[in-house]
Short mmCIF file of C-alpha atoms and ligand atoms in Angstrom, two decimals:
data_model
loop_
_atom_site.label_atom_id
_atom_site.label_comp_id
_atom_site.label_asym_id
_atom_site.label_seq_id
_atom_site.Cartn_x
_atom_site.Cartn_y
_atom_site.Cartn_z
CA MET A 1 80.16 141.74 81.66
CA SER A 2 81.57 143.12 84.93
CA ASN A 3 83.31 146.50 84.87
CA PRO A 4 87.11 146.31 84.80
CA ARG A 5 88.64 147.47 88.10
CA PRO A 6 90.04 151.02 88.10
CA PRO A 7 93.81 151.17 87.41
CA PHE A 8 96.18 151.47 90.38
CA VAL A 9 99.07 153.94 90.05
CA LEU A 10 102.14 153.96 92.30
CA GLY A 11 103.61 157.46 92.79
CA ILE A 12 107.10 158.35 94.02
CA GLU A 13 108.22 161.80 95.26
CA THR A 14 111.87 162.57 96.10
CA SER A 15 112.38 166.13 94.79
CA CYS A 16 113.45 167.67 98.12
CA ASP A 17 113.74 166.20 101.60
CA GLU A 18 110.71 163.90 101.76
CA THR A 19 110.87 160.33 100.50
CA ALA A 20 107.25 159.60 99.67
CA ALA A 21 105.29 156.81 97.99
CA ALA A 22 101.54 156.45 97.44
CA VAL A 23 98.99 154.39 95.57
CA VAL A 24 95.91 156.02 94.01
CA CYS A 25 93.06 154.85 91.80
CA ALA A 26 90.10 156.48 90.03
CA ASP A 27 87.54 155.35 92.62
CA PRO A 28 85.80 158.62 93.67
CA ASN A 29 84.91 157.12 97.05
CA GLN A 30 88.47 156.19 97.94
CA PRO A 31 90.98 157.62 95.47
CA ILE A 32 93.97 157.41 97.85
CA LEU A 33 94.81 153.87 98.97
CA SER A 34 98.05 154.84 100.70
CA ASN A 35 100.12 157.99 101.16
CA ILE A 36 103.42 157.39 103.00
CA ILE A 37 105.92 160.16 103.79
CA ALA A 38 109.37 159.65 105.36
CA ARG A 39 110.61 163.12 106.40
CA GLN A 40 114.34 163.74 106.62
CA ASP A 41 115.79 165.73 109.48
CA HIS A 42 118.21 168.38 108.22
CA ASN A 43 118.23 170.53 111.36
CA THR A 44 121.84 169.51 112.17
CA PHE A 45 123.07 171.38 109.07
CA GLY A 46 120.46 174.15 109.28
CA GLY A 47 119.07 173.27 105.84
CA VAL A 48 118.89 170.60 103.15
CA ILE A 49 122.31 169.46 101.86
CA PRO A 50 121.53 167.94 98.42
CA GLU A 51 124.06 165.05 98.66
CA VAL A 52 122.96 164.12 102.18
CA ALA A 53 119.30 164.21 101.09
CA ALA A 54 120.03 162.01 98.02
CA ARG A 55 121.79 159.35 100.15
CA GLN A 56 118.91 159.39 102.59
CA HIS A 57 116.40 158.91 99.72
CA LEU A 58 118.42 155.89 98.59
CA ARG A 59 118.24 154.36 102.08
CA THR A 60 114.52 155.10 102.56
CA ILE A 61 112.95 154.51 99.15
CA THR A 62 112.58 150.71 99.29
CA PRO A 63 110.93 150.56 102.74
CA THR A 64 108.70 153.54 101.86
CA ILE A 65 107.43 151.86 98.67
CA LYS A 66 106.94 148.55 100.51
CA ARG A 67 104.84 150.40 103.11
CA ALA A 68 102.78 152.15 100.42
CA LEU A 69 101.99 148.81 98.75
CA ALA A 70 101.27 147.06 102.07
CA THR A 71 98.95 149.87 103.24
CA ALA A 72 97.10 149.72 99.89
CA LYS A 73 96.93 145.91 100.33
CA LEU A 74 98.43 145.40 96.87
CA LYS A 75 101.19 143.19 95.46
CA PRO A 76 103.64 144.83 93.02
CA HIS A 77 102.13 143.01 90.00
CA GLU A 78 98.73 144.60 90.77
CA ILE A 79 100.13 148.07 90.02
CA ASP A 80 99.08 149.28 86.53
CA ALA A 81 101.48 152.21 86.11
CA VAL A 82 104.28 154.00 87.96
CA ALA A 83 104.78 157.79 88.19
CA ALA A 84 107.79 159.56 89.71
CA THR A 85 108.73 163.22 90.11
CA SER A 86 111.38 164.12 87.54
CA GLY A 87 111.69 167.84 88.31
CA PRO A 88 111.94 170.56 89.34
CA GLY A 89 113.96 169.83 92.48
CA LEU A 90 117.31 168.62 93.78
CA LEU A 91 118.94 166.50 91.07
CA GLY A 92 120.35 163.76 93.33
CA GLY A 93 116.97 163.01 94.89
CA LEU A 94 115.17 163.21 91.54
CA ILE A 95 117.60 160.64 90.06
CA VAL A 96 116.98 158.24 92.97
CA GLY A 97 113.16 158.41 92.69
CA ALA A 98 112.92 158.47 88.89
CA SER A 99 115.45 155.61 88.41
CA PHE A 100 113.74 153.49 91.03
CA GLY A 101 110.31 154.15 89.48
CA GLN A 102 111.47 153.49 85.94
CA SER A 103 113.16 150.18 86.93
CA PHE A 104 110.12 149.11 88.95
CA ALA A 105 107.83 149.82 85.95
CA ALA A 106 110.19 148.06 83.52
CA GLY A 107 110.37 144.98 85.79
CA LEU A 108 106.57 144.79 85.82
CA LYS A 109 106.22 145.75 82.11
CA ARG A 110 104.00 148.68 83.05
CA PRO A 111 104.00 152.26 81.68
CA PHE A 112 106.12 154.84 83.48
CA PHE A 113 105.33 158.58 83.73
CA SER A 114 107.86 161.30 84.53
CA ILE A 115 105.87 163.85 86.51
CA ASN A 116 106.49 167.55 86.97
CA HIS A 117 106.26 168.23 90.72
CA LEU A 118 104.31 171.48 90.14
CA GLU A 119 101.78 169.72 87.93
CA GLY A 120 101.37 167.24 90.79
CA HIS A 121 100.52 170.12 93.15
CA LEU A 122 97.98 171.74 90.85
CA LEU A 123 96.21 168.56 89.74
CA SER A 124 95.90 167.43 93.38
CA ALA A 125 92.80 169.65 93.60
CA ARG A 126 91.08 167.14 91.28
CA ILE A 127 91.65 164.15 93.60
CA HIS A 128 88.63 164.93 95.78
CA HIS A 129 86.75 167.56 93.74
CA SER A 130 85.31 167.89 90.24
CA VAL A 131 87.34 170.80 88.92
CA TRP A 132 86.91 171.35 85.18
CA PHE A 133 89.32 172.93 82.72
CA PRO A 134 90.00 175.79 82.21
CA PHE A 135 90.64 176.71 85.84
CA LEU A 136 92.71 179.42 87.50
CA ILE A 137 95.60 178.32 89.74
CA LEU A 138 97.52 180.04 92.48
CA LEU A 139 100.54 177.84 93.16
CA ILE A 140 102.19 178.83 96.44
CA SER A 141 105.03 176.63 97.68
CA GLY A 142 108.52 176.91 99.14
CA GLY A 143 110.14 177.40 95.74
CA HIS A 144 107.33 178.78 93.56
CA THR A 145 104.67 181.46 93.59
CA GLU A 146 102.81 181.64 90.31
CA LEU A 147 99.38 182.37 88.84
CA MET A 148 98.36 180.22 85.89
CA ILE A 149 95.44 179.15 83.78
CA ALA A 150 95.20 175.37 83.33
CA HIS A 151 93.66 174.88 79.89
CA ASP A 152 94.10 171.09 79.94
CA ILE A 153 96.48 168.49 81.32
CA GLY A 154 99.95 169.68 80.37
CA VAL A 155 98.68 172.98 78.92
CA TYR A 156 99.42 175.74 81.42
CA GLN A 157 99.54 179.48 80.74
CA SER A 158 101.56 181.57 83.16
CA LEU A 159 99.94 184.91 84.09
CA GLY A 160 102.56 186.04 86.58
CA ARG A 161 105.08 184.82 89.11
CA THR A 162 107.40 186.04 91.82
CA ILE A 163 110.26 188.20 90.65
CA ASP A 164 112.33 187.24 93.71
CA ASP A 165 111.43 185.02 96.71
CA ALA A 166 108.54 182.57 96.82
CA ALA A 167 105.86 183.13 99.51
CA GLY A 168 106.92 179.94 101.34
CA GLU A 169 110.57 180.99 101.21
CA ALA A 170 109.70 184.35 102.84
CA PHE A 171 107.81 182.51 105.60
CA ASP A 172 110.74 180.08 106.10
CA LYS A 173 113.42 182.79 106.26
CA VAL A 174 111.49 185.02 108.67
CA ALA A 175 110.66 181.98 110.84
CA ARG A 176 114.36 181.17 110.96
CA ALA A 177 115.22 184.75 111.96
CA LEU A 178 112.66 184.40 114.77
CA GLY A 179 114.31 181.15 115.91
CA LEU A 180 111.26 179.07 114.94
CA GLY A 181 111.40 175.61 113.36
CA TYR A 182 110.70 174.28 109.86
CA PRO A 183 108.39 174.44 107.93
CA GLY A 184 108.43 178.14 108.73
CA GLY A 185 104.97 178.84 107.33
CA GLU A 186 103.35 176.33 109.67
CA GLU A 187 105.26 177.76 112.67
CA ILE A 188 104.33 181.34 111.72
CA GLU A 189 100.68 180.33 111.40
CA LYS A 190 100.81 178.81 114.92
CA TYR A 191 102.34 181.94 116.48
CA ALA A 192 100.03 184.27 114.52
CA ASN A 193 97.12 182.58 116.27
CA ILE A 194 98.35 183.14 119.81
CA GLU A 195 98.30 186.24 122.01
CA ASN A 196 95.57 187.42 119.70
CA ASP A 197 93.23 188.50 122.47
CA SER A 198 91.07 191.59 122.73
CA THR A 199 93.26 193.10 125.48
CA GLU A 200 96.20 193.60 123.13
CA ASN A 201 96.82 197.20 122.07
CA LYS A 202 96.27 197.18 118.32
CA ASP A 203 98.09 200.54 117.99
CA THR A 204 101.38 198.76 118.59
CA ASP A 205 100.78 196.20 115.88
CA LEU A 206 103.52 195.92 113.28
CA ILE A 207 102.55 196.73 109.68
CA LEU A 208 104.76 195.22 106.98
CA PRO A 209 104.86 196.37 103.31
CA ARG A 210 102.70 194.76 100.63
CA PRO A 211 104.90 194.81 97.50
CA MET A 212 103.34 194.89 93.99
CA ILE A 213 99.83 195.65 95.25
CA GLY A 214 97.87 197.57 92.62
CA ARG A 215 100.25 196.75 89.76
CA GLU A 216 98.77 196.02 86.32
CA ASN A 217 100.55 192.67 85.93
CA CYS A 218 100.12 189.49 88.01
CA ASP A 219 103.67 189.31 89.41
CA PHE A 220 104.65 188.98 93.06
CA SER A 221 107.60 190.15 95.15
CA PHE A 222 108.31 189.06 98.71
CA SER A 223 111.93 190.01 99.27
CA GLY A 224 111.24 193.60 100.48
CA LEU A 225 108.60 192.32 102.87
CA LYS A 226 111.05 189.72 104.22
CA THR A 227 113.75 192.39 104.72
CA ALA A 228 111.29 194.68 106.54
CA ALA A 229 110.42 191.77 108.86
CA PHE A 230 114.16 191.12 109.49
CA ARG A 231 114.61 194.78 110.45
CA ALA A 232 111.68 194.69 112.86
CA ILE A 233 113.09 191.52 114.46
CA GLN A 234 116.58 193.03 114.80
CA ALA A 235 115.17 196.24 116.28
CA LYS A 236 113.08 194.16 118.71
CA GLN A 237 110.19 196.30 117.51
CA ALA A 238 107.54 193.64 117.96
CA SER A 239 106.84 190.34 119.70
CA THR A 240 107.18 187.02 117.84
CA ALA A 241 103.40 186.76 117.60
CA GLN A 242 103.15 190.31 116.22
CA VAL A 243 105.77 189.62 113.54
CA CYS A 244 103.96 186.40 112.64
CA ARG A 245 100.62 188.15 112.40
CA ALA A 246 102.11 190.98 110.32
CA MET A 247 103.79 188.47 107.96
CA SER A 248 100.63 186.41 107.54
CA SER A 249 98.45 189.46 106.85
CA ALA A 250 100.92 191.05 104.41
CA ILE A 251 101.44 187.81 102.44
CA SER A 252 97.71 187.11 102.44
CA ASP A 253 96.92 190.65 101.15
CA CYS A 254 99.55 190.35 98.38
CA LEU A 255 98.20 186.96 97.27
CA VAL A 256 94.61 188.25 97.22
CA ASP A 257 95.47 191.42 95.26
CA ARG A 258 97.52 189.58 92.62
CA THR A 259 94.91 186.82 92.30
CA ALA A 260 92.17 189.43 91.86
CA ARG A 261 94.17 190.76 88.92
CA ALA A 262 94.51 187.22 87.48
CA ILE A 263 90.74 186.70 87.74
CA GLN A 264 90.32 189.57 85.26
CA HIS A 265 92.48 187.66 82.73
CA TYR A 266 90.66 184.41 83.46
CA ARG A 267 87.29 186.08 82.89
CA ARG A 268 88.25 186.77 79.26
CA ILE A 269 88.21 183.03 78.50
CA GLN A 270 85.69 181.96 81.15
CA PRO A 271 83.20 184.82 81.58
CA HIS A 272 81.07 183.07 84.23
CA SER A 273 81.74 180.86 87.24
CA GLY A 274 84.86 178.62 87.22
CA HIS A 275 87.29 177.38 89.85
CA LEU A 276 90.19 179.02 91.62
CA VAL A 277 92.59 176.26 92.68
CA VAL A 278 95.12 177.04 95.39
CA ALA A 279 97.89 174.49 95.80
CA GLY A 280 101.36 174.04 97.34
CA GLY A 281 102.53 174.06 100.96
CA VAL A 282 101.42 177.66 101.70
CA ALA A 283 97.84 176.69 100.72
CA ALA A 284 97.72 174.85 104.06
CA ASN A 285 97.44 178.28 105.76
CA GLN A 286 93.90 178.88 107.07
CA GLN A 287 94.06 182.69 106.99
CA ILE A 288 95.24 182.67 103.38
CA LYS A 289 92.64 180.09 102.42
CA ALA A 290 89.83 182.12 104.06
CA ALA A 291 90.95 185.32 102.27
CA LEU A 292 91.03 183.51 98.90
CA ASP A 293 87.66 181.93 99.60
CA ASP A 294 86.23 185.40 100.19
CA LEU A 295 87.83 186.70 96.98
CA SER A 296 86.41 183.75 95.00
CA THR A 297 82.91 184.27 96.35
CA ARG A 298 83.02 187.98 95.51
CA ASN A 299 83.98 187.08 91.94
CA GLY A 300 81.48 184.27 91.40
CA MET A 301 84.15 181.60 91.55
CA LYS A 302 84.55 178.51 93.69
CA LEU A 303 87.76 178.06 95.68
CA CYS A 304 89.17 174.58 95.59
CA ALA A 305 92.05 173.74 97.93
CA PRO A 306 93.36 170.24 98.57
CA PRO A 307 93.12 169.01 102.18
CA ARG A 308 96.05 170.13 104.38
CA ASP A 309 98.06 166.89 104.04
CA LEU A 310 97.85 167.11 100.24
CA CYS A 311 99.00 170.77 100.16
CA THR A 312 102.53 170.02 101.35
CA ASP A 313 104.78 167.63 99.39
CA ASN A 314 103.41 164.10 99.05
CA ALA A 315 103.40 161.23 96.56
CA ALA A 316 99.61 160.92 96.21
CA MET A 317 99.63 164.05 94.02
CA ILE A 318 102.39 162.53 91.84
CA ALA A 319 100.50 159.23 91.52
CA TRP A 320 97.35 161.22 90.68
CA ALA A 321 99.11 163.22 87.94
CA GLY A 322 100.28 159.84 86.56
CA LEU A 323 96.72 158.52 86.69
CA GLU A 324 95.38 161.60 84.88
CA ARG A 325 97.96 161.09 82.12
CA LEU A 326 97.37 157.32 81.99
CA SER A 327 93.62 157.80 81.63
CA ARG A 328 94.15 160.09 78.62
CA CYS A 329 96.99 158.25 76.88
CA ARG A 330 98.54 154.93 77.90
CA ALA A 331 101.89 155.64 76.24
CA MET A 332 104.93 155.98 78.51
CA ALA A 333 106.21 159.51 79.07
CA VAL A 334 109.84 159.52 80.16
CA ASP A 335 111.79 162.71 80.76
CA ALA A 336 115.29 162.80 82.22
CA PRO A 337 115.36 164.24 85.76
CA ARG A 338 116.01 167.97 85.70
CA PRO A 339 116.36 170.60 88.45
CA ARG A 340 114.46 173.21 86.41
CA TRP A 341 111.30 172.33 84.53
CA PRO A 342 108.77 175.17 84.04
CA LEU A 343 105.12 174.15 83.77
CA THR A 344 104.87 175.95 80.44
CA LYS A 345 107.31 173.39 78.96
CA LEU A 346 105.21 170.27 79.57
CA ALA A 347 103.96 167.81 77.00
CA ALA A 348 100.19 167.94 76.46
CA VAL A 349 98.34 164.62 76.38
CA GLY A 350 95.72 163.19 74.04
O1 LIG B 1 104.79 172.45 98.51
P1 LIG B 1 105.79 172.34 99.61
O2 LIG B 1 105.59 171.26 100.64
O3 LIG B 1 107.23 172.17 99.06
C1 LIG B 1 107.67 172.81 97.89
O4 LIG B 1 107.35 172.29 96.79
O5 LIG B 1 108.31 173.87 98.05
O6 LIG B 1 105.81 173.77 100.31
C2 LIG B 1 106.64 174.01 101.40
C3 LIG B 1 106.39 175.44 101.85
C4 LIG B 1 107.36 175.88 102.93
O7 LIG B 1 107.91 177.12 102.54
C5 LIG B 1 106.49 176.01 104.17
O8 LIG B 1 106.92 177.01 105.06
C6 LIG B 1 105.15 176.33 103.58
O9 LIG B 1 105.07 175.54 102.41
N1 LIG B 1 104.04 175.99 104.50
C7 LIG B 1 103.17 176.88 104.98
C8 LIG B 1 102.32 176.17 105.87
N2 LIG B 1 102.69 174.85 105.86
C9 LIG B 1 103.76 174.76 105.01
N3 LIG B 1 103.05 178.21 104.78
C10 LIG B 1 102.06 178.86 105.44
N4 LIG B 1 101.21 178.25 106.31
C11 LIG B 1 101.29 176.91 106.55
N5 LIG B 1 100.46 176.32 107.38
ZN1 LIG B 2 106.04 171.00 96.49
#
């Protein structure tokens, strides 16, 4: 008897300002069949206006899903399950994506999965790599900075989180103060890599604070660092590149110190080896990734970071989280869209 074909899962992501749709399957050679992102431009208003974003999702969702299916060379009836982000995020956008996904699944009589956006980020490491539970996660995005242990799908233990701004938020706000574009982290990374020649006088380099370093717990804080950067910008104390370098180094050092602390907790349940997964938009940063790689090696762990295009928001990670849940339990899992949805409040599977 021939093997049944692997199931195809359509994923939908509309939690912020990207309308995204993707198709994935469990084929290790080609797990992502399509990954389409329609980015909204909110520069006119200087930020995302939730109602404007929701209307834009409504306009873009049908063509984005059609493109995802066409790129995957699939007809709608060939889709085996549908997964859509149901939180956390902006409610209007979440309602558009989740309602569309649920109706699409109902029309096809296929299971539907409400996916937590953060679970999408952290499981995305498993799309291209064999990462076994329990693994340690550093989730660093625009809205979240958190260290967790993933014991199983849906079973996440928080070790520590930011007590104020997220790392991505600090990058975005400082980038804005410098007159750079969005996403701020990507812009800051670009500027941090220029003017970095050997002729520059290192004595003039700006040093920014590294809050929480050395603390017993695994919490983060980035608001003091952000304020110190604002002051340096206002005082014209340093060039754009110097501020960017100082921001990148300070954030990188904070992430490494807090993660080192989390490794000690992780070692109690996994005394040898194991994976450190870094996920979320900030994980696209090469300097941060290199520092975490070094930390992992020193602690006998393997760093696993998704490729750059899977670090920032996308629908492949949502489809993948749906596929992981489908492969463990075929029952539908529907949760009403919600702006807040901590990872510690998820349903386990199986
Ligand atoms: O995961 P994500 O796309 O959206 C959220 O779920 O928040 O993360 C967006 C965040 C933004 O704050 C952005 O500035 C940051 O990720 N980011 C980066 C880089 N690319 C995006 N931060 C540092 N370096 C980058 N290369
Ligand atoms: Zn995200």
